[in-house]
Amino acid sequence: MELTLWTYEGPPHVGAIRIAASMRDVHLMLHSPQGDTYADLLFTMIERDGQRPPVTYTTFQARDLGASTAEMVLQSLRESAERFKPQVMLVADSCTAELIQDQPGALALGADLPVPVIPLEMAAYTRKENWGASETFYQLVRGLLSRQAPAPGTERPQRGADVRPSVNILGPTKLGFRCRDDVVEIERLLASMGVDVNVVAPLGASPWDLQSIPAADANVNLCPEVSDLTCSWLARTFGMPTIQTIPMGWGATRDFIAEVAEVLNLDIDVDAVGESRLPWYSRSIDSTYLTGKRVFVFADGSHAIAAARVARDEMGFEVVGLGTYSRERARDVRAAAKEYGLEALITDNYLEVEARVQELQPEMVLGTQMERHIAKRLGIPCAVISTPAHVQDYPARYSPQMGFEGANVLFDTWVHPLIMGLEEHLLHMFRDDFEFNDSVGPSHLGSEGEGARSLNESGEQICEGNIVWAFEAEKELKKIPFFVRGKARRNTERFAEEQGISTIQVDTLYDAKAHYSN
Amino acid sequence: MSGVIASSAVEHHPGPQSQERGQRAVFCGLTSIIWLHRRIQDAFFLVVGSRTCAHLIQSAAGVMIFAEPRFATAILGERDLAGMADCHEELDRVVGELISRRSGINRLFLVGSCPSEVIKLDLETAAAKLQAKHENRVRISAFSGSGIETTFTQGEDQCLKSTVAELPALASGTSNLVVLGTVSDIVEDQFRRLFDDLGIPNVHFYPGRKASDLPAVGRGTRLIAAQPFVGETARALIERGAEMINAPFPLGAEGSKAWFEAIAEAHGIDSARVQQVLELPYQRAKRAVASHALKLEGKRIHFLPDSQLEIPMARFLSEECGLSINEIGTPFHDQLMMHGELSRLPHDVRIVEGQDLDPALSRVREARPDLTVCGMGIANALESEGLRTKWSIELVFSPVQGFDQAGDLAGLFAKPLVRESILEVGSWS
Ligand code: SF4
Ligand code: SF4
């Protein structure tokens, strides 16, 4: 039993839903109780998807246990096959269903459905979301491709001289960090190298598309959390080489170009492929103040490792802490941390991360939304670089993290909170000015300057021009949420003035509220 | 129902005309923890469950309000399930850890989940044992918020019901009033002022702001519900002698007025005084509602099942804002709680109990109502099809009860329609 306040990852079946939701013509039948349907909102609210993820939940209840839960599985399968007509049906248990052992996968295979079935084992009590995504993607690819596999030991045919080189981009998903834009950026980058993209998966692919994965020359392992397992299976089974460099940052993007060229046997001048503004922005005189800023990096494995490199080599920061919540990536992150002379922090316990940040007192945190909260509490500037992320990290604008444009975006988004940090500093300096009193929030939250006002010592009445607030009314006002309190105060005073009321009572407050409500 | 103070006979809406069974899209009772932990400020909620349960609460809460919130999940691992670790000993350890960290906690609720129910982990016994260990430090009890037994708002009912046995007995010959179901602090304060003005003493809000604010209950207790989802607790209180006052819920100007009038009548308060006290807030509420009603009048609304507030909201919107009701879905129907509402609902409104998600969505698509009230997971999916929505979870999270919130309540429904009329982009209409 493990005490958890906030969790970095959801359960493994949420990873399975991410794969299904990323693809076309795939449906997932999840054997689960009704509360598990909350997963829909991750997609419709956080990622702002315009449709529910393609999942049918059986939503069994206590009264169904021991009697009809298996029947519910069959009914859900038949109905969803009929209604959604997917090319492939995935079948999985959530944590509760795993305990009642209906074996929905076996039921589905025996149910004579008009659609191929791929059963998943989600290991809800030992694994987590990214593992679930990786496992689902792997089972799907293996399930669809193993019949095409050449006999072991077969040489992979050489690409013909007149055939354009091509790769698959594997790993990007819904609810991944900036996957939508990273795919576009990497496709552009590859296009400028004369390399075609054969399949992007899971994001936007159908099961039909997956069938043609072996037609490419190599696989780009863009999100190892999701695609590592699949890439190594494709390497073993089809002899397809894997491109491992994650093109995040200026240097890594150039390394990626070099690796693609090498794997595909292309003669390419890295300098001719593209350029980023990051190197010049980082060298320009204005950036001097970035020098040696102490940063703490905590993220999923790939983003943590890539961000540390950018932080030190391209921004001139000092990396004072590096870690990940992903135990599957612990080895890689430990190895990376050594290069910075650090001991990696491997934990999914939010409180441990908080304690480490507190101890290290960095000048900036690069992390997930969890670290954003830690940083906010400790008053440290922070930029979000990885999932788990909240709705504002799924922006409307084009905002990749990878490739040359991604490097520009990294520069801007990491420098921005530091300027905010400077502002924070000014707030401290001017703390005693009337405009900057105690409860002043960050300037971008449009503070009402509420802090300057309070009940006076005797607790009697507060004067505001000619209008007086009765003690009870002032107290009532305090119960209104701070972000609308200023407006409520102004409206009430305006109302009182118009009505010729000199002392604001509780009723005046509500009369004003009614008056202005629309 | 013998414990219910009967109202004058009115012709009733018959209640749900049909039942649906199939895929549900309602959160489980664990969700109630989000508002319960804010209401009861010295209570801690420890869910004994899986990573799914932890993820549900944090996702449904939407924002992470507190760095160290007053809820957490003890996540069962393989060792617990395989019997390699004794769950009770593990719980002992986890609770010990928690209590030593959080000195401000006076009450601990162990909250059961689907996994703990399925493996038959007896949390009530565990709570009793832990209580003995931490006597004088913190009160510990258990309830279930599992998705196999409860939906969304029913978690609050289970939580309150689990504390009924602790309520002290009301001294005979005395009387009090219990207002049942979470209301926000500002609503409680408004209500208290009105109760004072009406001359109604000994009013207890249950749950209160402190876990130790427990009302006495007995023969002299009058009971009024402020929320529709606390039926089992109401029955447990009736069993202990409380008499339930039958009224609609205090939503909207009319609902609030009828609610206070029913309470005043049960207390034998002179009706002239009642009218005099209620007149000003009532008129104010009417004015506040009126400005929004203009935008709502004549529109068609559809409720998908979610919070249990569907019937009272539909009543308010049809009675005071001139909306017509396409369909009311409700997760389950409780005649005791809805008695005061059904008499005010148009007789031909279609009420469906239970849910079968896909056919229910098909009905929405076919009817194309002006507004659909639904859960958060569905709202954007309908919006993208050009249908306007209101998420029902907001109705539970924000203060909506009473005269001075009536305008806000109407505003919550008007907002999406106003937005539609303002925006010059996209494809609504
Ligand atoms: S439905 Fe059950 S398993 Fe799912 S979150 Fe709710 S209590 Fe946990
Ligand atoms: S502050 Fe940001 S990350 Fe945190 S809960 Fe709010 S929206 Fe999400």
JSON list of N, CA and C in Angstrom, two decimals, chain A residues 264-304:
[
{"chain": "A", "resi": 264, "resn": "LEU", "atom": "N", "xyz": [20.36, 6.08, -43.14]},
{"chain": "A", "resi": 264, "resn": "LEU", "atom": "CA", "xyz": [19.78, 5.94, -44.48]},
{"chain": "A", "resi": 264, "resn": "LEU", "atom": "C", "xyz": [20.84, 6.05, -45.58]},
{"chain": "A", "resi": 265, "resn": "ASN", "atom": "N", "xyz": [22.08, 6.23, -45.12]},
{"chain": "A", "resi": 265, "resn": "ASN", "atom": "CA", "xyz": [23.17, 6.29, -46.08]},
{"chain": "A", "resi": 265, "resn": "ASN", "atom": "C", "xyz": [23.02, 7.47, -47.05]},
{"chain": "A", "resi": 266, "resn": "LEU", "atom": "N", "xyz": [22.78, 8.65, -46.49]},
{"chain": "A", "resi": 266, "resn": "LEU", "atom": "CA", "xyz": [22.58, 9.84, -47.31]},
{"chain": "A", "resi": 266, "resn": "LEU", "atom": "C", "xyz": [23.77, 10.77, -47.13]},
{"chain": "A", "resi": 267, "resn": "ASP", "atom": "N", "xyz": [24.07, 11.50, -48.17]},
{"chain": "A", "resi": 267, "resn": "ASP", "atom": "CA", "xyz": [25.16, 12.46, -48.08]},
{"chain": "A", "resi": 267, "resn": "ASP", "atom": "C", "xyz": [24.54, 13.83, -47.82]},
{"chain": "A", "resi": 268, "resn": "ILE", "atom": "N", "xyz": [24.59, 14.26, -46.56]},
{"chain": "A", "resi": 268, "resn": "ILE", "atom": "CA", "xyz": [23.86, 15.49, -46.21]},
{"chain": "A", "resi": 268, "resn": "ILE", "atom": "C", "xyz": [24.75, 16.44, -45.42]},
{"chain": "A", "resi": 269, "resn": "ASP", "atom": "N", "xyz": [24.68, 17.71, -45.79]},
{"chain": "A", "resi": 269, "resn": "ASP", "atom": "CA", "xyz": [25.41, 18.75, -45.05]},
{"chain": "A", "resi": 269, "resn": "ASP", "atom": "C", "xyz": [24.46, 19.29, -43.97]},
{"chain": "A", "resi": 270, "resn": "VAL", "atom": "N", "xyz": [24.78, 19.00, -42.72]},
{"chain": "A", "resi": 270, "resn": "VAL", "atom": "CA", "xyz": [23.89, 19.36, -41.63]},
{"chain": "A", "resi": 270, "resn": "VAL", "atom": "C", "xyz": [23.56, 20.85, -41.64]},
{"chain": "A", "resi": 271, "resn": "ASP", "atom": "N", "xyz": [24.56, 21.67, -41.95]},
{"chain": "A", "resi": 271, "resn": "ASP", "atom": "CA", "xyz": [24.33, 23.12, -41.94]},
{"chain": "A", "resi": 271, "resn": "ASP", "atom": "C", "xyz": [23.31, 23.56, -42.97]},
{"chain": "A", "resi": 272, "resn": "ALA", "atom": "N", "xyz": [23.12, 22.74, -44.01]},
{"chain": "A", "resi": 272, "resn": "ALA", "atom": "CA", "xyz": [22.23, 23.15, -45.09]},
{"chain": "A", "resi": 272, "resn": "ALA", "atom": "C", "xyz": [20.77, 22.78, -44.81]},
{"chain": "A", "resi": 273, "resn": "VAL", "atom": "N", "xyz": [20.54, 21.96, -43.78]},
{"chain": "A", "resi": 273, "resn": "VAL", "atom": "CA", "xyz": [19.17, 21.47, -43.56]},
{"chain": "A", "resi": 273, "resn": "VAL", "atom": "C", "xyz": [18.26, 22.53, -42.96]},
{"chain": "A", "resi": 274, "resn": "GLY", "atom": "N", "xyz": [18.80, 23.30, -42.05]},
{"chain": "A", "resi": 274, "resn": "GLY", "atom": "CA", "xyz": [17.94, 24.31, -41.42]},
{"chain": "A", "resi": 274, "resn": "GLY", "atom": "C", "xyz": [18.70, 25.01, -40.32]},
{"chain": "A", "resi": 275, "resn": "GLU", "atom": "N", "xyz": [18.10, 26.05, -39.78]},
{"chain": "A", "resi": 275, "resn": "GLU", "atom": "CA", "xyz": [18.78, 26.79, -38.73]},
{"chain": "A", "resi": 275, "resn": "GLU", "atom": "C", "xyz": [17.77, 27.29, -37.70]},
{"chain": "A", "resi": 276, "resn": "SER", "atom": "N", "xyz": [18.29, 27.51, -36.52]},
{"chain": "A", "resi": 276, "resn": "SER", "atom": "CA", "xyz": [17.43, 27.98, -35.43]},
{"chain": "A", "resi": 276, "resn": "SER", "atom": "C", "xyz": [17.99, 29.30, -34.93]},
{"chain": "A", "resi": 277, "resn": "ARG", "atom": "N", "xyz": [17.14, 30.12, -34.34]},
{"chain": "A", "resi": 277, "resn": "ARG", "atom": "CA", "xyz": [17.61, 31.38, -33.76]},
{"chain": "A", "resi": 277, "resn": "ARG", "atom": "C", "xyz": [18.24, 31.18, -32.39]},
{"chain": "A", "resi": 278, "resn": "LEU", "atom": "N", "xyz": [18.03, 29.97, -31.82]},
{"chain": "A", "resi": 278, "resn": "LEU", "atom": "CA", "xyz": [18.51, 29.78, -30.45]},
{"chain": "A", "resi": 278, "resn": "LEU", "atom": "C", "xyz": [19.98, 30.14, -30.26]},
{"chain": "A", "resi": 279, "resn": "PRO", "atom": "N", "xyz": [20.89, 29.66, -31.13]},
{"chain": "A", "resi": 279, "resn": "PRO", "atom": "CA", "xyz": [22.31, 29.96, -30.86]},
{"chain": "A", "resi": 279, "resn": "PRO", "atom": "C", "xyz": [22.57, 31.46, -30.78]},
{"chain": "A", "resi": 280, "resn": "TRP", "atom": "N", "xyz": [22.00, 32.25, -31.68]},
{"chain": "A", "resi": 280, "resn": "TRP", "atom": "CA", "xyz": [22.25, 33.69, -31.63]},
{"chain": "A", "resi": 280, "resn": "TRP", "atom": "C", "xyz": [21.57, 34.35, -30.43]},
{"chain": "A", "resi": 281, "resn": "TYR", "atom": "N", "xyz": [20.34, 33.95, -30.18]},
{"chain": "A", "resi": 281, "resn": "TYR", "atom": "CA", "xyz": [19.64, 34.53, -29.02]},
{"chain": "A", "resi": 281, "resn": "TYR", "atom": "C", "xyz": [20.42, 34.26, -27.74]},
{"chain": "A", "resi": 282, "resn": "SER", "atom": "N", "xyz": [20.97, 33.06, -27.68]},
{"chain": "A", "resi": 282, "resn": "SER", "atom": "CA", "xyz": [21.69, 32.68, -26.48]},
{"chain": "A", "resi": 282, "resn": "SER", "atom": "C", "xyz": [23.03, 33.42, -26.37]},
{"chain": "A", "resi": 283, "resn": "ARG", "atom": "N", "xyz": [23.61, 33.78, -27.52]},
{"chain": "A", "resi": 283, "resn": "ARG", "atom": "CA", "xyz": [24.87, 34.51, -27.50]},
{"chain": "A", "resi": 283, "resn": "ARG", "atom": "C", "xyz": [24.66, 36.01, -27.36]},
{"chain": "A", "resi": 284, "resn": "SER", "atom": "N", "xyz": [23.49, 36.49, -27.71]},
{"chain": "A", "resi": 284, "resn": "SER", "atom": "CA", "xyz": [23.29, 37.94, -27.68]},
{"chain": "A", "resi": 284, "resn": "SER", "atom": "C", "xyz": [23.46, 38.45, -26.25]},
{"chain": "A", "resi": 285, "resn": "ILE", "atom": "N", "xyz": [23.84, 39.69, -26.15]},
{"chain": "A", "resi": 285, "resn": "ILE", "atom": "CA", "xyz": [24.29, 40.25, -24.88]},
{"chain": "A", "resi": 285, "resn": "ILE", "atom": "C", "xyz": [23.22, 40.21, -23.80]},
{"chain": "A", "resi": 286, "resn": "ASP", "atom": "N", "xyz": [21.98, 40.31, -24.25]},
{"chain": "A", "resi": 286, "resn": "ASP", "atom": "CA", "xyz": [20.86, 40.31, -23.32]},
{"chain": "A", "resi": 286, "resn": "ASP", "atom": "C", "xyz": [20.79, 39.01, -22.51]},
{"chain": "A", "resi": 287, "resn": "SER", "atom": "N", "xyz": [21.31, 37.93, -23.10]},
{"chain": "A", "resi": 287, "resn": "SER", "atom": "CA", "xyz": [21.21, 36.63, -22.44]},
{"chain": "A", "resi": 287, "resn": "SER", "atom": "C", "xyz": [22.26, 36.40, -21.36]},
{"chain": "A", "resi": 288, "resn": "THR", "atom": "N", "xyz": [23.15, 37.36, -21.20]},
{"chain": "A", "resi": 288, "resn": "THR", "atom": "CA", "xyz": [24.20, 37.19, -20.20]},
{"chain": "A", "resi": 288, "resn": "THR", "atom": "C", "xyz": [23.62, 36.86, -18.83]},
{"chain": "A", "resi": 289, "resn": "TYR", "atom": "N", "xyz": [22.47, 37.47, -18.55]},
{"chain": "A", "resi": 289, "resn": "TYR", "atom": "CA", "xyz": [21.91, 37.24, -17.20]},
{"chain": "A", "resi": 289, "resn": "TYR", "atom": "C", "xyz": [21.43, 35.81, -16.99]},
{"chain": "A", "resi": 290, "resn": "LEU", "atom": "N", "xyz": [21.40, 35.01, -18.07]},
{"chain": "A", "resi": 290, "resn": "LEU", "atom": "CA", "xyz": [21.01, 33.60, -17.92]},
{"chain": "A", "resi": 290, "resn": "LEU", "atom": "C", "xyz": [22.16, 32.75, -17.38]},
{"chain": "A", "resi": 291, "resn": "THR", "atom": "N", "xyz": [23.35, 33.30, -17.45]},
{"chain": "A", "resi": 291, "resn": "THR", "atom": "CA", "xyz": [24.54, 32.51, -17.16]},
{"chain": "A", "resi": 291, "resn": "THR", "atom": "C", "xyz": [24.53, 31.90, -15.76]},
{"chain": "A", "resi": 292, "resn": "GLY", "atom": "N", "xyz": [24.69, 30.60, -15.72]},
{"chain": "A", "resi": 292, "resn": "GLY", "atom": "CA", "xyz": [24.83, 29.93, -14.43]},
{"chain": "A", "resi": 292, "resn": "GLY", "atom": "C", "xyz": [23.57, 29.86, -13.59]},
{"chain": "A", "resi": 293, "resn": "LYS", "atom": "N", "xyz": [22.42, 30.21, -14.18]},
{"chain": "A", "resi": 293, "resn": "LYS", "atom": "CA", "xyz": [21.16, 30.07, -13.43]},
{"chain": "A", "resi": 293, "resn": "LYS", "atom": "C", "xyz": [21.03, 28.61, -13.01]},
{"chain": "A", "resi": 294, "resn": "ARG", "atom": "N", "xyz": [20.72, 28.39, -11.78]},
{"chain": "A", "resi": 294, "resn": "ARG", "atom": "CA", "xyz": [20.66, 27.02, -11.26]},
{"chain": "A", "resi": 294, "resn": "ARG", "atom": "C", "xyz": [19.28, 26.43, -11.56]},
{"chain": "A", "resi": 295, "resn": "VAL", "atom": "N", "xyz": [19.23, 25.38, -12.40]},
{"chain": "A", "resi": 295, "resn": "VAL", "atom": "CA", "xyz": [17.93, 24.81, -12.75]},
{"chain": "A", "resi": 295, "resn": "VAL", "atom": "C", "xyz": [17.78, 23.38, -12.25]},
{"chain": "A", "resi": 296, "resn": "PHE", "atom": "N", "xyz": [16.55, 23.07, -11.91]},
{"chain": "A", "resi": 296, "resn": "PHE", "atom": "CA", "xyz": [16.18, 21.72, -11.48]},
{"chain": "A", "resi": 296, "resn": "PHE", "atom": "C", "xyz": [15.28, 21.15, -12.57]},
{"chain": "A", "resi": 297, "resn": "VAL", "atom": "N", "xyz": [15.62, 19.95, -13.06]},
{"chain": "A", "resi": 297, "resn": "VAL", "atom": "CA", "xyz": [14.87, 19.35, -14.16]},
{"chain": "A", "resi": 297, "resn": "VAL", "atom": "C", "xyz": [14.21, 18.05, -13.69]},
{"chain": "A", "resi": 298, "resn": "PHE", "atom": "N", "xyz": [12.90, 17.96, -13.88]},
{"chain": "A", "resi": 298, "resn": "PHE", "atom": "CA", "xyz": [12.19, 16.73, -13.50]},
{"chain": "A", "resi": 298, "resn": "PHE", "atom": "C", "xyz": [11.06, 16.50, -14.49]},
{"chain": "A", "resi": 299, "resn": "ALA", "atom": "N", "xyz": [11.05, 15.34, -15.15]},
{"chain": "A", "resi": 299, "resn": "ALA", "atom": "CA", "xyz": [10.08, 15.12, -16.23]},
{"chain": "A", "resi": 299, "resn": "ALA", "atom": "C", "xyz": [10.00, 13.64, -16.57]},
{"chain": "A", "resi": 300, "resn": "ASP", "atom": "N", "xyz": [9.31, 13.31, -17.67]},
{"chain": "A", "resi": 300, "resn": "ASP", "atom": "CA", "xyz": [9.41, 11.93, -18.14]},
{"chain": "A", "resi": 300, "resn": "ASP", "atom": "C", "xyz": [10.86, 11.73, -18.62]},
{"chain": "A", "resi": 301, "resn": "GLY", "atom": "N", "xyz": [11.27, 10.50, -18.87]},
{"chain": "A", "resi": 301, "resn": "GLY", "atom": "CA", "xyz": [12.68, 10.25, -19.14]},
{"chain": "A", "resi": 301, "resn": "GLY", "atom": "C", "xyz": [13.22, 11.06, -20.32]},
{"chain": "A", "resi": 302, "resn": "SER", "atom": "N", "xyz": [12.53, 11.01, -21.45]},
{"chain": "A", "resi": 302, "resn": "SER", "atom": "CA", "xyz": [13.06, 11.65, -22.66]},
{"chain": "A", "resi": 302, "resn": "SER", "atom": "C", "xyz": [13.19, 13.15, -22.50]},
{"chain": "A", "resi": 303, "resn": "HIS", "atom": "N", "xyz": [12.13, 13.77, -21.98]},
{"chain": "A", "resi": 303, "resn": "HIS", "atom": "CA", "xyz": [12.16, 15.23, -21.86]},
{"chain": "A", "resi": 303, "resn": "HIS", "atom": "C", "xyz": [13.16, 15.68, -20.80]},
{"chain": "A", "resi": 304, "resn": "ALA", "atom": "N", "xyz": [13.32, 14.88, -19.75]},
{"chain": "A", "resi": 304, "resn": "ALA", "atom": "CA", "xyz": [14.28, 15.26, -18.71]},
{"chain": "A", "resi": 304, "resn": "ALA", "atom": "C", "xyz": [15.71, 15.27, -19.28]}
]
